[in-house]
Amino acid sequence: GASHIATGAALARMTTIFANYYDAYPMVAQIIPLTGYNAEKQAGDKDLLAALKAEVHNMGSELYAVTNKNDDIAQGILETAQQSQARGIVLGHSAINPAAFQKIIGRIVAEAPCPTIIIKFSGTFHTERILVPFFHKQALKEIKDHLKAIAAVGQHRITLLRLMSSSDTEQDIRQAKEELTHWAATEKLSQLTTCQVISTEARQKTILKEAANYDLIIMAGPPAQALPQRLMFGSLHAAVAQGCEKTLVTVYPPVRE
């Protein structure tokens, strides 16, 4: 998704942050079509790659680059991830051709050997105030590494926001907040984190309202094998992505046998 310098630079920064957390290295995968790759396109890609490498170098790291010749973009990305034993695939959200983008993303999420991180940038890129809205405890497991990776760089304030059903009791809500507090302490995030539990059926509206006070939103996407749940939550994630005017990071877990 690093087809433009501004988006590419931001993706490079986020990828470097995640790589540093995993003690890995950031890498850009260039998927080149088998035909029609002319000199003008090559020159543009060379300039873009130089800009991305400079961005990562300024962060004190080195950006590796690999090339995969493939007319199938999703296949090229998946092959590169498999061959490089990737810890994560970081992609920028594209609104240019939504249907084609969704097709590519759907394939990658369904077959990736590692988490797929989709980032939709909006406005000036900041990460100081982070909102983590979720519905089930499993979501914290899915986003934990990526949240901790970002929190380790600079000063941050994190809000864990669990959305529960209006049918849940006050006792359920108290217990959920205690669990959140315990989780933050266990992950050594207590000093950075505020825990909230809200009872609501208007999940999209609640998330968008809360997001207005933050710089970055991190959500866990549904597992690819949970098809009915994927369709239900997929529409919610799409609505949040479309309506949210802040940078949104969605982490999709890899397929588990």
CSV table of C-alpha atoms in Angstrom, one decimal:
chain,number,residue,atom,x,y,z
A,1,GLY,CA,0.0,0.0,0.0
A,2,ALA,CA,3.0,2.3,-0.1
A,3,SER,CA,2.2,3.8,-3.5
A,4,HIS,CA,2.5,7.4,-2.4
A,5,ILE,CA,5.4,9.0,-0.5
A,6,ALA,CA,3.3,10.4,2.4
A,7,THR,CA,1.4,7.1,3.0
A,8,GLY,CA,4.5,5.1,2.4
A,9,ALA,CA,6.5,7.0,4.9
A,10,ALA,CA,3.8,6.6,7.6
A,11,LEU,CA,3.6,2.8,6.8
A,12,ALA,CA,7.4,2.6,7.0
A,13,ARG,CA,7.4,4.2,10.4
A,14,MET,CA,4.7,1.9,11.8
A,15,THR,CA,6.3,-1.2,10.3
A,16,THR,CA,9.6,-0.2,11.9
A,17,ILE,CA,8.0,0.2,15.3
A,18,PHE,CA,6.4,-3.2,15.0
A,19,ALA,CA,9.6,-4.8,13.8
A,20,ASN,CA,11.6,-3.2,16.6
A,21,TYR,CA,9.2,-4.8,19.1
A,22,TYR,CA,9.7,-8.2,17.6
A,23,ASP,CA,13.5,-7.8,17.3
A,24,ALA,CA,13.0,-8.2,13.6
A,25,TYR,CA,13.7,-5.9,10.6
A,26,PRO,CA,11.3,-3.8,8.5
A,27,MET,CA,10.9,-4.9,4.9
A,28,VAL,CA,9.1,-3.5,1.9
A,29,ALA,CA,7.8,-6.0,-0.7
A,30,GLN,CA,7.6,-4.6,-4.3
A,31,ILE,CA,5.1,-6.6,-6.4
A,32,ILE,CA,5.9,-6.1,-10.0
A,33,PRO,CA,3.6,-7.1,-12.9
A,34,LEU,CA,5.0,-9.7,-15.3
A,35,THR,CA,4.2,-7.3,-18.2
A,36,GLY,CA,3.8,-3.6,-18.8
A,37,TYR,CA,6.4,-2.5,-16.2
A,38,ASN,CA,8.0,0.4,-18.1
A,39,ALA,CA,11.0,2.6,-17.5
A,40,GLU,CA,8.8,5.5,-16.1
A,41,LYS,CA,7.2,3.2,-13.5
A,42,GLN,CA,10.6,1.8,-12.6
A,43,ALA,CA,12.0,5.3,-12.0
A,44,GLY,CA,9.1,6.3,-9.9
A,45,ASP,CA,9.3,3.1,-7.8
A,46,LYS,CA,13.1,3.7,-7.3
A,47,ASP,CA,12.5,7.2,-6.0
A,48,LEU,CA,9.7,5.9,-3.7
A,49,LEU,CA,11.9,3.2,-2.3
A,50,ALA,CA,14.8,5.7,-1.7
A,51,ALA,CA,12.3,7.9,0.3
A,52,LEU,CA,11.1,4.9,2.4
A,53,LYS,CA,14.7,3.8,3.1
A,54,ALA,CA,15.5,7.3,4.2
A,55,GLU,CA,12.5,7.4,6.5
A,56,VAL,CA,13.5,4.2,8.2
A,57,HIS,CA,17.2,5.3,8.4
A,58,ASN,CA,16.1,8.4,10.3
A,59,MET,CA,14.5,6.1,12.8
A,60,GLY,CA,17.8,4.3,13.4
A,61,SER,CA,17.0,1.2,11.4
A,62,GLU,CA,17.4,-0.3,7.9
A,63,LEU,CA,14.7,-1.1,5.5
A,64,TYR,CA,15.1,-4.3,3.5
A,65,ALA,CA,13.5,-4.6,0.1
A,66,VAL,CA,12.4,-7.6,-1.9
A,67,THR,CA,10.8,-7.9,-5.3
A,68,ASN,CA,8.2,-10.4,-6.3
A,69,LYS,CA,7.2,-10.6,-10.0
A,70,ASN,CA,3.5,-11.5,-10.0
A,71,ASP,CA,0.3,-10.2,-11.7
A,72,ASP,CA,-1.6,-11.4,-8.6
A,73,ILE,CA,-0.9,-8.8,-5.9
A,74,ALA,CA,-2.3,-10.9,-3.0
A,75,GLN,CA,-0.3,-13.9,-4.1
A,76,GLY,CA,2.9,-11.9,-4.4
A,77,ILE,CA,2.4,-10.5,-0.8
A,78,LEU,CA,1.6,-13.9,0.6
A,79,GLU,CA,4.6,-15.6,-1.1
A,80,THR,CA,6.9,-12.9,0.2
A,81,ALA,CA,5.5,-13.2,3.8
A,82,GLN,CA,5.9,-17.0,3.7
A,83,GLN,CA,9.4,-16.9,2.3
A,84,SER,CA,10.6,-14.2,4.8
A,85,GLN,CA,8.9,-15.8,7.8
A,86,ALA,CA,7.2,-12.5,8.4
A,87,ARG,CA,5.9,-11.6,11.9
A,88,GLY,CA,3.3,-9.3,10.3
A,89,ILE,CA,2.0,-7.9,7.0
A,90,VAL,CA,1.4,-4.1,7.2
A,91,LEU,CA,-0.9,-2.7,4.5
A,92,GLY,CA,-2.3,0.8,3.9
A,93,HIS,CA,-6.0,1.2,3.4
A,94,SER,CA,-6.9,2.2,-0.1
A,95,ALA,CA,-10.1,4.0,-1.2
A,96,ILE,CA,-9.2,4.3,-4.9
A,97,ASN,CA,-10.7,1.0,-5.9
A,98,PRO,CA,-12.6,-0.3,-2.9
A,99,ALA,CA,-13.8,-3.5,-4.6
A,100,ALA,CA,-10.3,-4.5,-5.7
A,101,PHE,CA,-8.8,-3.6,-2.3
A,102,GLN,CA,-11.4,-5.7,-0.4
A,103,LYS,CA,-10.7,-8.6,-2.7
A,104,ILE,CA,-6.9,-8.4,-2.1
A,105,ILE,CA,-7.4,-7.9,1.7
A,106,GLY,CA,-9.9,-10.8,2.0
A,107,ARG,CA,-7.4,-13.2,0.3
A,108,ILE,CA,-4.5,-12.1,2.4
A,109,VAL,CA,-6.4,-12.2,5.7
A,110,ALA,CA,-7.7,-15.7,4.9
A,111,GLU,CA,-4.3,-17.1,4.0
A,112,ALA,CA,-1.6,-15.1,5.8
A,113,PRO,CA,0.8,-17.0,8.1
A,114,CYS,CA,1.0,-14.0,10.4
A,115,PRO,CA,-1.2,-11.1,11.6
A,116,THR,CA,-2.3,-8.7,8.9
A,117,ILE,CA,-2.4,-5.1,10.0
A,118,ILE,CA,-4.5,-2.7,7.9
A,119,ILE,CA,-3.9,1.0,8.6
A,120,LYS,CA,-6.2,3.8,7.4
A,121,PHE,CA,-4.5,7.1,7.8
A,122,SER,CA,-6.5,10.3,8.4
A,123,GLY,CA,-5.3,13.8,9.0
A,124,THR,CA,-1.9,14.5,10.8
A,125,PHE,CA,-0.3,11.3,11.9
A,126,HIS,CA,-0.1,11.2,15.7
A,127,THR,CA,-0.1,8.3,18.2
A,128,GLU,CA,-0.1,10.0,21.6
A,129,ARG,CA,-3.7,9.2,22.5
A,130,ILE,CA,-4.8,5.7,21.7
A,131,LEU,CA,-8.3,4.2,21.9
A,132,VAL,CA,-8.7,0.4,22.0
A,133,PRO,CA,-12.4,-0.5,21.6
A,134,PHE,CA,-13.4,-4.1,21.7
A,135,PHE,CA,-16.2,-6.5,22.5
A,136,HIS,CA,-14.6,-9.8,23.5
A,137,LYS,CA,-11.5,-10.5,25.7
A,138,GLN,CA,-9.9,-12.3,22.8
A,139,ALA,CA,-9.4,-9.0,21.1
A,140,LEU,CA,-6.8,-7.9,23.6
A,141,LYS,CA,-4.7,-10.9,22.8
A,142,GLU,CA,-4.8,-10.1,19.1
A,143,ILE,CA,-3.8,-6.5,19.5
A,144,LYS,CA,-1.5,-6.8,22.5
A,145,ASP,CA,1.9,-6.8,20.7
A,146,HIS,CA,1.0,-4.0,18.4
A,147,LEU,CA,-0.3,-1.8,21.2
A,148,LYS,CA,2.7,-2.4,23.3
A,149,ALA,CA,5.0,-1.8,20.3
A,150,ILE,CA,3.5,1.7,19.8
A,151,ALA,CA,3.3,2.5,23.5
A,152,ALA,CA,7.1,1.8,23.8
A,153,VAL,CA,7.9,4.7,21.5
A,154,GLY,CA,7.3,8.1,23.1
A,155,GLN,CA,4.7,9.3,25.5
A,156,HIS,CA,1.2,7.8,25.2
A,157,ARG,CA,-2.2,7.6,26.9
A,158,ILE,CA,-4.2,4.5,26.3
A,159,THR,CA,-7.9,3.9,26.9
A,160,LEU,CA,-9.2,0.3,26.9
A,161,LEU,CA,-12.9,0.5,26.0
A,162,ARG,CA,-14.9,-2.7,26.3
A,163,LEU,CA,-18.4,-2.4,24.8
A,164,MET,CA,-20.9,-4.7,26.5
A,165,SER,CA,-24.5,-5.5,25.8
A,166,SER,CA,-27.3,-3.5,27.4
A,167,SER,CA,-28.5,-6.8,28.9
A,168,ASP,CA,-25.3,-7.2,31.0
A,169,THR,CA,-25.7,-6.5,34.7
A,170,GLU,CA,-23.9,-4.0,36.8
A,171,GLN,CA,-22.0,-6.9,38.3
A,172,ASP,CA,-20.9,-8.0,34.8
A,173,ILE,CA,-19.7,-4.5,34.1
A,174,ARG,CA,-17.8,-4.3,37.4
A,175,GLN,CA,-16.1,-7.7,36.7
A,176,ALA,CA,-15.2,-6.7,33.2
A,177,LYS,CA,-13.5,-3.5,34.4
A,178,GLU,CA,-11.6,-5.4,37.1
A,179,GLU,CA,-10.4,-7.8,34.4
A,180,LEU,CA,-9.3,-4.9,32.2
A,181,THR,CA,-7.4,-3.4,35.1
A,182,HIS,CA,-5.7,-6.7,35.9
A,183,TRP,CA,-4.8,-7.2,32.2
A,184,ALA,CA,-3.2,-3.7,32.0
A,185,ALA,CA,-1.2,-4.4,35.2
A,186,THR,CA,-0.1,-7.8,33.9
A,187,GLU,CA,1.1,-6.3,30.6
A,188,LYS,CA,2.9,-3.5,32.5
A,189,LEU,CA,0.7,-0.8,30.9
A,190,SER,CA,-1.1,0.4,34.1
A,191,GLN,CA,0.7,3.8,34.2
A,192,LEU,CA,-0.4,4.5,30.6
A,193,THR,CA,-3.9,3.0,30.7
A,194,THR,CA,-7.4,4.0,31.6
A,195,CYS,CA,-10.0,1.2,31.6
A,196,GLN,CA,-13.7,1.9,30.6
A,197,VAL,CA,-16.7,-0.4,30.2
A,198,ILE,CA,-19.8,0.9,28.4
A,199,SER,CA,-23.1,-0.9,28.1
A,200,THR,CA,-24.5,-0.2,24.6
A,201,GLU,CA,-26.1,-1.7,21.5
A,202,ALA,CA,-25.1,1.3,19.3
A,203,ARG,CA,-21.5,0.1,18.9
A,204,GLN,CA,-20.6,2.0,15.8
A,205,LYS,CA,-22.0,5.3,17.2
A,206,THR,CA,-20.2,4.8,20.5
A,207,ILE,CA,-16.9,4.1,18.9
A,208,LEU,CA,-17.1,7.1,16.6
A,209,LYS,CA,-18.1,9.3,19.5
A,210,GLU,CA,-15.2,8.2,21.7
A,211,ALA,CA,-12.8,8.3,18.8
A,212,ALA,CA,-13.2,12.1,18.5
A,213,ASN,CA,-10.9,12.5,21.6
A,214,TYR,CA,-8.1,10.3,20.4
A,215,ASP,CA,-5.3,10.3,17.8
A,216,LEU,CA,-5.2,6.6,17.0
A,217,ILE,CA,-7.7,3.8,17.1
A,218,ILE,CA,-6.6,0.2,17.4
A,219,MET,CA,-9.2,-2.6,16.8
A,220,ALA,CA,-8.9,-6.4,16.4
A,221,GLY,CA,-10.5,-7.7,13.2
A,222,PRO,CA,-12.5,-11.0,13.2
A,223,PRO,CA,-10.7,-14.3,12.4
A,224,ALA,CA,-11.1,-15.4,8.8
A,225,GLN,CA,-12.5,-18.8,9.7
A,226,ALA,CA,-15.4,-17.3,11.7
A,227,LEU,CA,-17.4,-16.5,8.6
A,228,PRO,CA,-20.8,-15.5,10.1
A,229,GLN,CA,-19.1,-13.4,12.7
A,230,ARG,CA,-16.7,-12.0,10.1
A,231,LEU,CA,-19.7,-10.8,8.0
A,232,MET,CA,-21.3,-9.2,11.0
A,233,PHE,CA,-18.2,-7.5,12.4
A,234,GLY,CA,-16.8,-6.8,9.0
A,235,SER,CA,-19.6,-4.4,8.3
A,236,LEU,CA,-19.0,-2.7,11.7
A,237,HIS,CA,-15.3,-2.3,11.0
A,238,ALA,CA,-16.1,-1.0,7.5
A,239,ALA,CA,-18.5,1.5,9.0
A,240,VAL,CA,-16.0,2.6,11.6
A,241,ALA,CA,-13.2,2.9,9.0
A,242,GLN,CA,-15.5,5.0,6.8
A,243,GLY,CA,-16.8,7.2,9.6
A,244,CYS,CA,-13.7,7.6,11.7
A,245,GLU,CA,-11.7,10.8,11.0
A,246,LYS,CA,-8.7,9.5,13.0
A,247,THR,CA,-6.0,7.0,12.0
A,248,LEU,CA,-7.4,3.4,12.4
A,249,VAL,CA,-5.2,0.3,12.9
A,250,THR,CA,-7.1,-3.0,12.4
A,251,VAL,CA,-5.2,-6.2,13.4
A,252,TYR,CA,-6.5,-9.4,11.8
A,253,PRO,CA,-5.2,-12.7,13.4
A,254,PRO,CA,-3.7,-15.4,11.2
A,255,VAL,CA,-5.7,-18.5,10.4
A,256,ARG,CA,-5.3,-21.1,13.0
A,257,GLU,CA,-5.6,-24.8,12.3
